[in-house]
Every structure is written in C-alpha cells, then in structure tokens.
mmCIF file with all atom_site columns, C-alpha atoms and ligand atoms in Angstrom:
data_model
loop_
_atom_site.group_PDB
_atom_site.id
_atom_site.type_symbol
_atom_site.label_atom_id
_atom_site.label_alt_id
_atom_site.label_comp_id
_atom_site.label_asym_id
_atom_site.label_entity_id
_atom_site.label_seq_id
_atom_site.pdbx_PDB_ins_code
_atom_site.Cartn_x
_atom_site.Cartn_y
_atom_site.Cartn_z
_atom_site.occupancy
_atom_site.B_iso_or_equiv
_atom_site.pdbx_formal_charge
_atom_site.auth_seq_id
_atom_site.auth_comp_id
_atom_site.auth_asym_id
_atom_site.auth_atom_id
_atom_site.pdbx_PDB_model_num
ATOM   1   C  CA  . UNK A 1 1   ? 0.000   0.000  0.000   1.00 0.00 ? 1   UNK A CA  1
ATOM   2   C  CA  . UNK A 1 2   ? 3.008   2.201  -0.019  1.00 0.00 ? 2   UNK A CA  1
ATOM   3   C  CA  . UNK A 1 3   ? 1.957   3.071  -3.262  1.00 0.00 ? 3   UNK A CA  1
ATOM   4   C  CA  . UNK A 1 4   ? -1.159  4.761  -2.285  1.00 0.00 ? 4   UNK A CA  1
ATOM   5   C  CA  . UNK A 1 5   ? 0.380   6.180  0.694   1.00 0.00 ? 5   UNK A CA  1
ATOM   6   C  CA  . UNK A 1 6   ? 2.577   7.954  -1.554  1.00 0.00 ? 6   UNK A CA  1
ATOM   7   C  CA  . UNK A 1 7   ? -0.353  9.702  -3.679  1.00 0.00 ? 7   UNK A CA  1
ATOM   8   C  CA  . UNK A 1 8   ? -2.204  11.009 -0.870  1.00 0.00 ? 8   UNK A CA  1
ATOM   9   C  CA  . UNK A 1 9   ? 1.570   12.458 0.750   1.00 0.00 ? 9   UNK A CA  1
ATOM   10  C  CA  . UNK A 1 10  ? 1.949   14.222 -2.565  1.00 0.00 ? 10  UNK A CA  1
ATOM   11  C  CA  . UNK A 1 11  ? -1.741  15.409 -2.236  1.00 0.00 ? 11  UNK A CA  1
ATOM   12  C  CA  . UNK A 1 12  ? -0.461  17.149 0.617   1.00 0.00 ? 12  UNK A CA  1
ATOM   13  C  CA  . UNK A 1 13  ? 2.516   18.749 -0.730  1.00 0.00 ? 13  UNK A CA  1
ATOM   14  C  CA  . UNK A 1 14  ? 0.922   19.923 -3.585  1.00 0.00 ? 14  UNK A CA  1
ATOM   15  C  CA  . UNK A 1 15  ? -2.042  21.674 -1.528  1.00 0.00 ? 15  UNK A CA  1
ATOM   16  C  CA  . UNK A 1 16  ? 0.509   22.913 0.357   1.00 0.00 ? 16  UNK A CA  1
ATOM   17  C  CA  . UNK A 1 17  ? 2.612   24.745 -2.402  1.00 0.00 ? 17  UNK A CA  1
ATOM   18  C  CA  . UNK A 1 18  ? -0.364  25.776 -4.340  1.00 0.00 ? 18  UNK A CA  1
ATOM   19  C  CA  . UNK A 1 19  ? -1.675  27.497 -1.223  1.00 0.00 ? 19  UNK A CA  1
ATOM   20  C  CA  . UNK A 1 20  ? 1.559   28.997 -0.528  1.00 0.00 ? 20  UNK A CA  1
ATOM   21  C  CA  . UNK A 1 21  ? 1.834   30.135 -3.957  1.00 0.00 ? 21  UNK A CA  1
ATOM   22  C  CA  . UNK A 1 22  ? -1.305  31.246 -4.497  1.00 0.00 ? 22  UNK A CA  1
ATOM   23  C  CA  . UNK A 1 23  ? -2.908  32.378 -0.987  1.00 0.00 ? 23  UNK A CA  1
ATOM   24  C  CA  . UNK A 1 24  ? -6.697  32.189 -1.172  1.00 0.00 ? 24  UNK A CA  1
ATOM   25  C  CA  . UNK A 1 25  ? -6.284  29.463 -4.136  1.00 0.00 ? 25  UNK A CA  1
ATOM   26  C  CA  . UNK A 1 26  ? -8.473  26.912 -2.980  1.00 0.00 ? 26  UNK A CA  1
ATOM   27  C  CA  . UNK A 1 27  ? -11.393 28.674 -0.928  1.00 0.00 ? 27  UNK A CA  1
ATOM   28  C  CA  . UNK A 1 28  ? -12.115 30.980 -3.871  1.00 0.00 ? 28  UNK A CA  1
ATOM   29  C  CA  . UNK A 1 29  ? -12.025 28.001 -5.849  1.00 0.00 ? 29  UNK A CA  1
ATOM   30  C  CA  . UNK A 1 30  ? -14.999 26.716 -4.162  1.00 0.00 ? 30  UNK A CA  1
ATOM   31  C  CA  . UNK A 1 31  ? -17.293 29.438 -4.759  1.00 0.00 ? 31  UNK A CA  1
ATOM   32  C  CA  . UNK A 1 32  ? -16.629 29.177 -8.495  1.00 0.00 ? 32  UNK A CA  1
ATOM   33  C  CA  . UNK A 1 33  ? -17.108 27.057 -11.169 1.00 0.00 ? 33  UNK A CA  1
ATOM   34  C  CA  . UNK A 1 34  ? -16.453 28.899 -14.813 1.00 0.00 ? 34  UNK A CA  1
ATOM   35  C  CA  . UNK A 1 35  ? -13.915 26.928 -16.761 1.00 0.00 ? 35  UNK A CA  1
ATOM   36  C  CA  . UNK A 1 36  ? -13.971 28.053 -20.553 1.00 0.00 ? 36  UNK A CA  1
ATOM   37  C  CA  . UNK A 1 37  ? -12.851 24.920 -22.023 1.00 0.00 ? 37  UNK A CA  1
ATOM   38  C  CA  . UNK A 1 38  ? -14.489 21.202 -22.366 1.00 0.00 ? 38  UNK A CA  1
ATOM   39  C  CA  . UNK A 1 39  ? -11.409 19.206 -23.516 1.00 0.00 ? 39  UNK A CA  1
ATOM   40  C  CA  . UNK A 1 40  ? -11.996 15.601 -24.624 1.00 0.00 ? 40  UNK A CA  1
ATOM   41  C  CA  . UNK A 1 41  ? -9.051  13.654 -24.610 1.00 0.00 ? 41  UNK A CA  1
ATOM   42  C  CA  . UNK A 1 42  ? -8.396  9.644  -24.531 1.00 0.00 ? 42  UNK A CA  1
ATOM   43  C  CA  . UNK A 1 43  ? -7.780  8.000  -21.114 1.00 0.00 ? 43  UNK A CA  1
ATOM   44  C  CA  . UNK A 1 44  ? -4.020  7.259  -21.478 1.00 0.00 ? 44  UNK A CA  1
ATOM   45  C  CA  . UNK A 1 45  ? -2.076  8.538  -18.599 1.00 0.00 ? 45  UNK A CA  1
ATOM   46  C  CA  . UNK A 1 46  ? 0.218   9.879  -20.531 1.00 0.00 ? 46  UNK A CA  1
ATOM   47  C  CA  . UNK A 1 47  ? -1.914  13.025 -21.736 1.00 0.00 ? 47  UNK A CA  1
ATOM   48  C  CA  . UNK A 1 48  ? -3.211  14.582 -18.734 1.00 0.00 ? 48  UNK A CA  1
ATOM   49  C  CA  . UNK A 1 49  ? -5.547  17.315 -19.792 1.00 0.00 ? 49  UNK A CA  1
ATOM   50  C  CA  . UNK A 1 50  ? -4.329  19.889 -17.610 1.00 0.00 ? 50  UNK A CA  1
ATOM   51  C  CA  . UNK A 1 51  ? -0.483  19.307 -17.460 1.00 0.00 ? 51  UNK A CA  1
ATOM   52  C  CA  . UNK A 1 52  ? -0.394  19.518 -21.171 1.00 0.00 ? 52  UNK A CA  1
ATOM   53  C  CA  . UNK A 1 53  ? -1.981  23.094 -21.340 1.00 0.00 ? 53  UNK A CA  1
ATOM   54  C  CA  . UNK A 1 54  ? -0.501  24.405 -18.239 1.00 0.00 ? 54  UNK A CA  1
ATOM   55  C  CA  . UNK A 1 55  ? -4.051  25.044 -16.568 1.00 0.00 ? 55  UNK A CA  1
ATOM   56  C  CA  . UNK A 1 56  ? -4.739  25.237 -12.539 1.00 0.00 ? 56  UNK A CA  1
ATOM   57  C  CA  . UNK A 1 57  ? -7.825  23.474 -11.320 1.00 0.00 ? 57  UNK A CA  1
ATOM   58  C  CA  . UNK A 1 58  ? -11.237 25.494 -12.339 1.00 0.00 ? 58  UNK A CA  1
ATOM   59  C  CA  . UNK A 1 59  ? -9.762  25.772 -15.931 1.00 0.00 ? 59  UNK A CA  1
ATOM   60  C  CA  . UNK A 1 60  ? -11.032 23.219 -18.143 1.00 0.00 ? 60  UNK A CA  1
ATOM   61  C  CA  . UNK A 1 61  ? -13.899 20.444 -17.567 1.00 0.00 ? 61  UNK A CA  1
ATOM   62  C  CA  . UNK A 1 62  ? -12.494 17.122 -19.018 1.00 0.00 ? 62  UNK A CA  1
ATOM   63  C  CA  . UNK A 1 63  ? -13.860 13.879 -19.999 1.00 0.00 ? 63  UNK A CA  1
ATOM   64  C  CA  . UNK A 1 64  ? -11.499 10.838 -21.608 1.00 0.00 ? 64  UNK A CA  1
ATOM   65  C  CA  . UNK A 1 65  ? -12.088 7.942  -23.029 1.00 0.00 ? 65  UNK A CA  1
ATOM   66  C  CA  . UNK A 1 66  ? -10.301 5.233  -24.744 1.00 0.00 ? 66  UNK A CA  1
ATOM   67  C  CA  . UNK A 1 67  ? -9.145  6.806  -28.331 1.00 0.00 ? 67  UNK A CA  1
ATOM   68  C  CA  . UNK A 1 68  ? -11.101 10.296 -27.221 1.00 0.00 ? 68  UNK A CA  1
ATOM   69  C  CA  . UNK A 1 69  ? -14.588 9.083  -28.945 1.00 0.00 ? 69  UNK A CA  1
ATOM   70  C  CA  . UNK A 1 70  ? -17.221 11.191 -29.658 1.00 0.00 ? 70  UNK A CA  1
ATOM   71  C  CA  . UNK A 1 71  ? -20.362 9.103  -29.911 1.00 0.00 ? 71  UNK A CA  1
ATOM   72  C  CA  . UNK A 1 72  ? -23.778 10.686 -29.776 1.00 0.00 ? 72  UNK A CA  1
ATOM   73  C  CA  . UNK A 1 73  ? -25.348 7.627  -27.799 1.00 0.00 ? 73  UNK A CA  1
ATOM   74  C  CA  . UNK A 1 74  ? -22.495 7.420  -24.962 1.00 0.00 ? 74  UNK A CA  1
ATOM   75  C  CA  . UNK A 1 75  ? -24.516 8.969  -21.903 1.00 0.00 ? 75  UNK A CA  1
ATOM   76  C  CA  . UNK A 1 76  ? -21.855 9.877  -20.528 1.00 0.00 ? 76  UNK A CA  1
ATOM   77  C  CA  . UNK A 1 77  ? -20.491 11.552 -22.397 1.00 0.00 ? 77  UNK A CA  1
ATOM   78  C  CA  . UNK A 1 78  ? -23.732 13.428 -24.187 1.00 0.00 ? 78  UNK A CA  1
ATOM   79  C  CA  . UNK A 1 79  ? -24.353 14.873 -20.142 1.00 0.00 ? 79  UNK A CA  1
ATOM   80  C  CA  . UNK A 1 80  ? -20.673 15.788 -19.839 1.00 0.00 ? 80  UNK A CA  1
ATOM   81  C  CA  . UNK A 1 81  ? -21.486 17.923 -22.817 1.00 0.00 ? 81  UNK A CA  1
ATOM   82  C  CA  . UNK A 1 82  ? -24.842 19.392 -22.175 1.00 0.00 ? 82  UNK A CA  1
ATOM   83  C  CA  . UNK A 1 83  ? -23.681 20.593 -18.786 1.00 0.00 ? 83  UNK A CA  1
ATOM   84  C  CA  . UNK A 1 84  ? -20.563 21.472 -20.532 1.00 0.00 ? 84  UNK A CA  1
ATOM   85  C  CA  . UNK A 1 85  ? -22.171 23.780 -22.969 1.00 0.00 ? 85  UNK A CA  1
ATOM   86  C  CA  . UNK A 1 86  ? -25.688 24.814 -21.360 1.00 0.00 ? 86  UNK A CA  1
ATOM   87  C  CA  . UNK A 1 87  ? -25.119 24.873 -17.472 1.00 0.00 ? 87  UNK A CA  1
ATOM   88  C  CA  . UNK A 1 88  ? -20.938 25.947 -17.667 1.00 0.00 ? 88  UNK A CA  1
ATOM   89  C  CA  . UNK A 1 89  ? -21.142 27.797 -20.829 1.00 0.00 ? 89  UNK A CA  1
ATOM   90  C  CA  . UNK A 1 90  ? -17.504 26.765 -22.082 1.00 0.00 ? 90  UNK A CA  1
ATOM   91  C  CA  . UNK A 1 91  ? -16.378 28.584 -25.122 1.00 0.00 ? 91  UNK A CA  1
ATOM   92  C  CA  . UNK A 1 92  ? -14.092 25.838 -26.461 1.00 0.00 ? 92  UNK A CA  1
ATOM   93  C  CA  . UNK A 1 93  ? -14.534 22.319 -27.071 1.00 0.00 ? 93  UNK A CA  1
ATOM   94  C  CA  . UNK A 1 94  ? -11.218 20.326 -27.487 1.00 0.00 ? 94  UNK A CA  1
ATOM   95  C  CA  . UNK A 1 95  ? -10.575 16.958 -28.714 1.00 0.00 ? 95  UNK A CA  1
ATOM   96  C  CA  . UNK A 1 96  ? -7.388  15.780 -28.300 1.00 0.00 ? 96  UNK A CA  1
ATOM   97  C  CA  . UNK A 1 97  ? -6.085  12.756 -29.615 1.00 0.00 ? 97  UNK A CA  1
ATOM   98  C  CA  . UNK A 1 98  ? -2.760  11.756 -29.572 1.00 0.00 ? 98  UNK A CA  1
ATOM   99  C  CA  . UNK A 1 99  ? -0.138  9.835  -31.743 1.00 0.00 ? 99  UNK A CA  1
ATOM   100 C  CA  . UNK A 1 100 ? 0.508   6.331  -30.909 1.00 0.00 ? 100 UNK A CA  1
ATOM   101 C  CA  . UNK A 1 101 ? -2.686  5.721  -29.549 1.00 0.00 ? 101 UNK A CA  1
ATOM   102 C  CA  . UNK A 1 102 ? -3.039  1.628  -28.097 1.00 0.00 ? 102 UNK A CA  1
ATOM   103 C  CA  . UNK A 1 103 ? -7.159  1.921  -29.007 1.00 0.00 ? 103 UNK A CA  1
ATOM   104 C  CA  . UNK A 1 104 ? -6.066  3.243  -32.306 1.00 0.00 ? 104 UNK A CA  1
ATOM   105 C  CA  . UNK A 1 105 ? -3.441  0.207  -32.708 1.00 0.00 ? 105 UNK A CA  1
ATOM   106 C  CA  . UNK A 1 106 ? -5.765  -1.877 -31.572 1.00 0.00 ? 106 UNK A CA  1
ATOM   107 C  CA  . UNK A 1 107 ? -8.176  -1.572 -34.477 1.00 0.00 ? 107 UNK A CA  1
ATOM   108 C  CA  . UNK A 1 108 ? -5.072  -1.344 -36.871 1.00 0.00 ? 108 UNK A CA  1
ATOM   109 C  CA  . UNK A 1 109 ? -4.289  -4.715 -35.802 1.00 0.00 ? 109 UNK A CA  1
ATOM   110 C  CA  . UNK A 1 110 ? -7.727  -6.230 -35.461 1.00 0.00 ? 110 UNK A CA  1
ATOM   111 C  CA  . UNK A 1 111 ? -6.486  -6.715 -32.047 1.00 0.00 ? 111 UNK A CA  1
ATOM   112 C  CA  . UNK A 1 112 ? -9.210  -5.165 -29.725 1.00 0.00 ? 112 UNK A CA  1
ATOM   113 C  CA  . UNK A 1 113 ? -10.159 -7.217 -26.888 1.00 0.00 ? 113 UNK A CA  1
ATOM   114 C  CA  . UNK A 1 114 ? -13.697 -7.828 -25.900 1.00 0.00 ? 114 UNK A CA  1
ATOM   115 C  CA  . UNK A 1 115 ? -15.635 -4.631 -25.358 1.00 0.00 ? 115 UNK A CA  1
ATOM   116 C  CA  . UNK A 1 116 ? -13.431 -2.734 -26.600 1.00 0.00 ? 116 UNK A CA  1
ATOM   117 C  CA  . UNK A 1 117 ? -14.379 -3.736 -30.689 1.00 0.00 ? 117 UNK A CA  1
ATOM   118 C  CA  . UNK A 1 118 ? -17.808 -2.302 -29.910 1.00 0.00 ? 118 UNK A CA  1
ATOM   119 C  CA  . UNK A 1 119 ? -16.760 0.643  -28.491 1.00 0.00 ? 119 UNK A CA  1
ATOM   120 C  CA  . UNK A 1 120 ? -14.129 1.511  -31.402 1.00 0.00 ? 120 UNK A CA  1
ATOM   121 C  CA  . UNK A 1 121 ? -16.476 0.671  -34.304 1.00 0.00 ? 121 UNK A CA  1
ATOM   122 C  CA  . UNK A 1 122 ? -16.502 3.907  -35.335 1.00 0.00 ? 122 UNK A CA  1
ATOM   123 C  CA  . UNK A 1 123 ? -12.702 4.169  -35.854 1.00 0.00 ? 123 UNK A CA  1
ATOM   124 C  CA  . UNK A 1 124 ? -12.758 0.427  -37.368 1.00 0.00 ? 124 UNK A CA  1
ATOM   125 C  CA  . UNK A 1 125 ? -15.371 1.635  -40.052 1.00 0.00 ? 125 UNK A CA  1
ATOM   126 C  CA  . UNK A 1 126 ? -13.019 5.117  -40.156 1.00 0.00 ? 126 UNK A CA  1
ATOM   127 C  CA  . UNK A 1 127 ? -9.781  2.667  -41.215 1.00 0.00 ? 127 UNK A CA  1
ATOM   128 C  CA  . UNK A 1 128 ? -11.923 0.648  -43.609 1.00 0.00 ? 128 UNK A CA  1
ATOM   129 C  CA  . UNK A 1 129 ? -13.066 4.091  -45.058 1.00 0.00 ? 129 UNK A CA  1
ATOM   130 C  CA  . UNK A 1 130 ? -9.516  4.829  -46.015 1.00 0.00 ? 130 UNK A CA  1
ATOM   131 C  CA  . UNK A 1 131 ? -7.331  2.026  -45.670 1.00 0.00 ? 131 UNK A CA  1
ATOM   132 C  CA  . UNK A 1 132 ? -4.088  4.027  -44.166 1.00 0.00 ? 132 UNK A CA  1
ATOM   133 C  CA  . UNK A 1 133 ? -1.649  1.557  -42.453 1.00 0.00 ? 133 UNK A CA  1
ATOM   134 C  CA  . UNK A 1 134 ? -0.320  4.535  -40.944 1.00 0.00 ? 134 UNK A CA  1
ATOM   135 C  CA  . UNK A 1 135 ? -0.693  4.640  -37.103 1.00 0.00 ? 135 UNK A CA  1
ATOM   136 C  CA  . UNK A 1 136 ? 0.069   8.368  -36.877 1.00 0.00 ? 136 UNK A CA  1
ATOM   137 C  CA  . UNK A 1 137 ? -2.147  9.077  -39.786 1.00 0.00 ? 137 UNK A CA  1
ATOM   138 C  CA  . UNK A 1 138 ? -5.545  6.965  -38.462 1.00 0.00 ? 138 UNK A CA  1
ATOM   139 C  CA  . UNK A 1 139 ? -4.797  9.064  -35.226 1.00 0.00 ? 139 UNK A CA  1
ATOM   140 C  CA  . UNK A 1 140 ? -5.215  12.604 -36.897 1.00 0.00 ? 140 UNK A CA  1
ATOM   141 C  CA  . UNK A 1 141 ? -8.246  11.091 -39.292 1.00 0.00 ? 141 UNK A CA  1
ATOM   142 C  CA  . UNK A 1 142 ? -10.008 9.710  -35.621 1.00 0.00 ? 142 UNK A CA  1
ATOM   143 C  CA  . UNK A 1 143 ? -9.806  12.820 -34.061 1.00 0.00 ? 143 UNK A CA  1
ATOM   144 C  CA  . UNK A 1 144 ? -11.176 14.968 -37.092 1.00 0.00 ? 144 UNK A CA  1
ATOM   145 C  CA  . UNK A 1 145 ? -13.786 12.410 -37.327 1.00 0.00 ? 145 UNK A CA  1
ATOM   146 C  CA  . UNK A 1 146 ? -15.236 13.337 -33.456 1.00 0.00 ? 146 UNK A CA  1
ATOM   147 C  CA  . UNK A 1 147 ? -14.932 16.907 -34.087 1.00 0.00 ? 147 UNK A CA  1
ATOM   148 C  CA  . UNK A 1 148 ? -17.610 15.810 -37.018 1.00 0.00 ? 148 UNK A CA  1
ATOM   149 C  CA  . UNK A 1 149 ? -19.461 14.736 -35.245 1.00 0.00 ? 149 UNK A CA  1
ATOM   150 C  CA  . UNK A 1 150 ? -19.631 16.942 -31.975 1.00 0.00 ? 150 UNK A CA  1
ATOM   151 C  CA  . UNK A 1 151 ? -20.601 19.993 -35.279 1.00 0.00 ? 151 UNK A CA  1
ATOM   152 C  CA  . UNK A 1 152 ? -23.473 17.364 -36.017 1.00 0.00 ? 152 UNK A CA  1
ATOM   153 C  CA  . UNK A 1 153 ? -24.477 16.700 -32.341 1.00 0.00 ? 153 UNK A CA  1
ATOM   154 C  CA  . UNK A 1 154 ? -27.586 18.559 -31.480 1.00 0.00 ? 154 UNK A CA  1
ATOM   155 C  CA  . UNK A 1 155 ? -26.673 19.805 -28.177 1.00 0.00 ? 155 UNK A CA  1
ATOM   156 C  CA  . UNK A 1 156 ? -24.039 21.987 -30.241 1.00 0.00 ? 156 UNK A CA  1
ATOM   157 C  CA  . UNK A 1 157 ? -26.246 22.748 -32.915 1.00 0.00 ? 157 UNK A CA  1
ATOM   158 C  CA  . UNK A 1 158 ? -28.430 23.994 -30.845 1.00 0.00 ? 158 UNK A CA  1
ATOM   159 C  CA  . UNK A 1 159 ? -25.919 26.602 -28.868 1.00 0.00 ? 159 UNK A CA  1
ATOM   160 C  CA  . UNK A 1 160 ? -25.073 27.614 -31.886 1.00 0.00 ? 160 UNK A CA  1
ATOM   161 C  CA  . UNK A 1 161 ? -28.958 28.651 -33.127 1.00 0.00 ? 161 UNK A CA  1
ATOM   162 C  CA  . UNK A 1 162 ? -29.094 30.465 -29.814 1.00 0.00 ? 162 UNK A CA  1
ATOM   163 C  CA  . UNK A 1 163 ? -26.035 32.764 -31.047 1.00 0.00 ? 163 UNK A CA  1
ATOM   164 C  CA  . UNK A 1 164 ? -23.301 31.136 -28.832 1.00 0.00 ? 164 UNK A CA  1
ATOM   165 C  CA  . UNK A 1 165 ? -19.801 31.228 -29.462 1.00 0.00 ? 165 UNK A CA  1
ATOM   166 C  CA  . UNK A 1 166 ? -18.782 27.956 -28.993 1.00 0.00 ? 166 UNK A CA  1
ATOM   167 C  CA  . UNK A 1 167 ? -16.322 26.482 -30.956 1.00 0.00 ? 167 UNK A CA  1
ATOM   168 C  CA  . UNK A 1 168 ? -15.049 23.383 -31.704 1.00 0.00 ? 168 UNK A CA  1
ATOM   169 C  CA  . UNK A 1 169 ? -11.330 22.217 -32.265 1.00 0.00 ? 169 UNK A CA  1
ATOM   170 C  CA  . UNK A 1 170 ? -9.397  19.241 -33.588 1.00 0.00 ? 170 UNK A CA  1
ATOM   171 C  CA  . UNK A 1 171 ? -5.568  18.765 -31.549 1.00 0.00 ? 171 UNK A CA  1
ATOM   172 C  CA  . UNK A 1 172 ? -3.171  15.701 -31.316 1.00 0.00 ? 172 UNK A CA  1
ATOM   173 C  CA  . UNK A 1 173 ? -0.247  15.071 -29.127 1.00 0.00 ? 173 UNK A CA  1
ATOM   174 C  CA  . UNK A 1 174 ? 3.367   13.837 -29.237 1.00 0.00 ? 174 UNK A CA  1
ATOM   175 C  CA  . UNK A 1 175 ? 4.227   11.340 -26.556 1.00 0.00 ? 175 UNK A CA  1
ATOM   176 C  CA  . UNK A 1 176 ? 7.344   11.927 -27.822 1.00 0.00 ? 176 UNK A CA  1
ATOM   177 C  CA  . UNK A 1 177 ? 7.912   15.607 -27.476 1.00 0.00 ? 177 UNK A CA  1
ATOM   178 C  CA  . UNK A 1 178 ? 5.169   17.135 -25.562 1.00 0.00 ? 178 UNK A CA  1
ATOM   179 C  CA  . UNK A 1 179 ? 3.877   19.016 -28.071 1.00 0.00 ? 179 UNK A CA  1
ATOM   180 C  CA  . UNK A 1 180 ? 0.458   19.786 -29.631 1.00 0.00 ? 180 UNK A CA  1
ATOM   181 C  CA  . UNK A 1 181 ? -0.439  19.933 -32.980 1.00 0.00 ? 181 UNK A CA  1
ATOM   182 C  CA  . UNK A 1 182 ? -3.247  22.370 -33.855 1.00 0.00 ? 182 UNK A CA  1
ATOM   183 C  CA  . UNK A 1 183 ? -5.103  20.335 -36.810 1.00 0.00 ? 183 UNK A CA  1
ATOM   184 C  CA  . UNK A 1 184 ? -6.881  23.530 -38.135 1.00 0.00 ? 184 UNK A CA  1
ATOM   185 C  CA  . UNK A 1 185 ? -10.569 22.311 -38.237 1.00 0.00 ? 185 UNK A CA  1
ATOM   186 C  CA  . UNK A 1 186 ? -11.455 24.840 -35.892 1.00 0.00 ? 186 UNK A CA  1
ATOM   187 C  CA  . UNK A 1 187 ? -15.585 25.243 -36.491 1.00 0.00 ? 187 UNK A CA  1
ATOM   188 C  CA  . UNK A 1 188 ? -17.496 27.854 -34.578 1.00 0.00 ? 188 UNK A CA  1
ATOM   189 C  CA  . UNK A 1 189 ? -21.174 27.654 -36.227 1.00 0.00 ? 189 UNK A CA  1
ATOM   190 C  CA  . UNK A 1 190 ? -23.853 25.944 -38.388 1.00 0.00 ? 190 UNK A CA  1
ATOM   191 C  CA  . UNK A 1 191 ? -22.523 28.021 -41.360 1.00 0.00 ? 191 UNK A CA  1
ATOM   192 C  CA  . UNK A 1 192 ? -19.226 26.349 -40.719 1.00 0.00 ? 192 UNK A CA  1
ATOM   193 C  CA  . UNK A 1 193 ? -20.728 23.126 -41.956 1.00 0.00 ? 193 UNK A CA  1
ATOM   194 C  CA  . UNK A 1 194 ? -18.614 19.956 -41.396 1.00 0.00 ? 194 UNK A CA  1
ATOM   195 C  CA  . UNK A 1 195 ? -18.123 19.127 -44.968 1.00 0.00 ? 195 UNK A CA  1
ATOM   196 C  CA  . UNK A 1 196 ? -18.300 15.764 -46.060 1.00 0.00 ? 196 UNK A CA  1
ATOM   197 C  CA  . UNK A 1 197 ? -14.393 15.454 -45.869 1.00 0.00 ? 197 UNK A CA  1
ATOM   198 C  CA  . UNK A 1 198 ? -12.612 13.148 -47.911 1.00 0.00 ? 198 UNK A CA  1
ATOM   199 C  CA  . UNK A 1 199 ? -11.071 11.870 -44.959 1.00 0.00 ? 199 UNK A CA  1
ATOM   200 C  CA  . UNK A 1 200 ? -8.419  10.338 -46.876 1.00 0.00 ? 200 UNK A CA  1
ATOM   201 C  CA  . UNK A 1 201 ? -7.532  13.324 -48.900 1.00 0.00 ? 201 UNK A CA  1
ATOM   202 C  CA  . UNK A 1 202 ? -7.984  15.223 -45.633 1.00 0.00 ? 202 UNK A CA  1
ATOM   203 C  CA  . UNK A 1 203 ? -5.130  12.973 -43.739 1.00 0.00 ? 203 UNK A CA  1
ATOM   204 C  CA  . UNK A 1 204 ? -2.539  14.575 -46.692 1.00 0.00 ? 204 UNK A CA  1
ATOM   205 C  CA  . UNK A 1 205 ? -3.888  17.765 -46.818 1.00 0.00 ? 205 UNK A CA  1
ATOM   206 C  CA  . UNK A 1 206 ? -4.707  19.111 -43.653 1.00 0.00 ? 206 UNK A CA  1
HETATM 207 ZN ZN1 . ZN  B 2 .   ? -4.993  6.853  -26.674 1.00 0.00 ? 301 ZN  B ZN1 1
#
C-alpha cells in the first residue's frame, strides 16, 4: 500500500505549495465554477488534460475515453457535454487525440479485446473508409472524425442557433515531445458546416 500512501503524501505537498503560492487558491475556488474549455481527450495517462496546457484546477472540464470518442449515444459523455455547454457555458470544445494511440493500434491490428471492438467501431469503419496503415495518420483522421461529429451533435447545434460562441477544435499530441499539434478544423457555427471530408484526402492535406 506504499503506493497509495505515496499519492495522498503528494496530495499534501501539492495543496501545500499551491496554497503557498497562491494564498486564497483553494477557498475561492470553491465558490466558483467557470472553466472556458471542455477538452476531450483519450484516457491514457500519458496526456493529462491539464499538465499539457498548463491550466490550474477550475480551468477546463475534461472527460477521456479510450481513443477520445465522440459518440452521440455514450450517456456519458452526451451529459458531460450538455452541462458542458448549457449549465458551464464553455467557449471551447477540445478533442485531443494523440499519436501512438493503443485503441487506435488496436483496431489497426484487429487486435481489440472484448468490449473494446464495440466501443471503437466507429474508428474500425473510419480505417476501412480509407485504408491508411499509418498509425500516426488513423490518429489525426479519428480525431477529425469526433470533431464531425460533436458539429453534427444537437446539443451543439443547438448553442449555436441560440447565437453562442462555442467552438469546436481538432488537436493531437506527441508522446514523444510534448507538443500539440493544432489540426486547423477549428468550427465555430452551423454556417461552418462539417463538410463531407474526404477523410483520406484530408489525412494529406490538412
Ligand atoms: Zn490513446
């Protein structure tokens, strides 16, 4: 149990400094809840929302998943969302993939165990779409397929009739260098309709 022992020390430590840092930090924290930013990001531990942006707590309301999926029937996420947009207001929505992504690889290789086939359809049906052996490539083309279809989901659509800025953006990480890549499929209304990409023309274009 040392392990765990070990988290909540650094738990500790890390109040501690903030609070030092930042005097007032946490109890003004409490009365407040106004991040601008929903980011969406796949569950590997490697790409920790807020480390990666260099936010403090309060900044950005995240939900991951394996392979960052955006799938209009997945309750969960759909509520994360509609508080997300109606209740919080955010201004941004982020997806985030990454390169090297195992759910990605998974699908590549017709390896995905169990569960896991159902819930990564969408990118199985994305790779038979366009047939790129490329990891890296399938990566970029899965995340520009959920920012599709978070500009077709209906809790967006309808922000957007109601005159809200709210847009929508497309990012993947390096593992290997800690960078982000902007994929520039920023969208931030119904006018901005998704097109019906050529996602495999996209992949060497965009
Ligand atoms: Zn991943």
């Amino acid at each position: 149990m040392k392990e765990i022992a070990k988290l909540l020390d650094n738990n500790r430590i890390w109040a501690q400094n903030v609070e030092k840092n930042i005097p007032g930090f946490f109890s003004k924290l409490e009365s407040q809840h106004k991040p601008k930013f929903l980011w969406i990001g796949c569950s590997d531990s490697r790409v920790p929302a807020d480390q990666l942006i260099g936010v403090m707590p309060g900044e950005v309301f995240v939900h991951r998943n394996i392979s960052n999926q955006v799938i209009n029937t997945d309750i969960n996420l759909m509520c994360v969302l509609q508080y997300a947009v109606d209740v919080l207001k955010v201004k941004h929505i982020i997806v985030c993939g990454h390169y090297g992504c195992g759910g990605i690889d998974a699908v590549l290789k017709d390896q995905t165990p169990g569960l896991l086939a159902h819930w990564l359809e969408n990118v199985k049906d994305l790779m038979e779409r366009n047939r790129t052996p490329n990891l890296d490539d399938m990566c970029e083309l899965n995340v520009k397929l959920q920012v599709r279809n978070l500009a077709l989901n209906s809790i967006v659509r309808k922000a957007w009739d109601r005159g809200r800025s709210l847009y929508l953006h497309g990012w993947i990480y390096s593992i290997a260098n800690g960078l982000i890549h902007d994929l520039c499929i920023t969208r931030g209304g119904r006018h901005q309709e998704p097109e019906h990409i050529d996602l495999k023309r996209a992949a060497k274009t965009d």
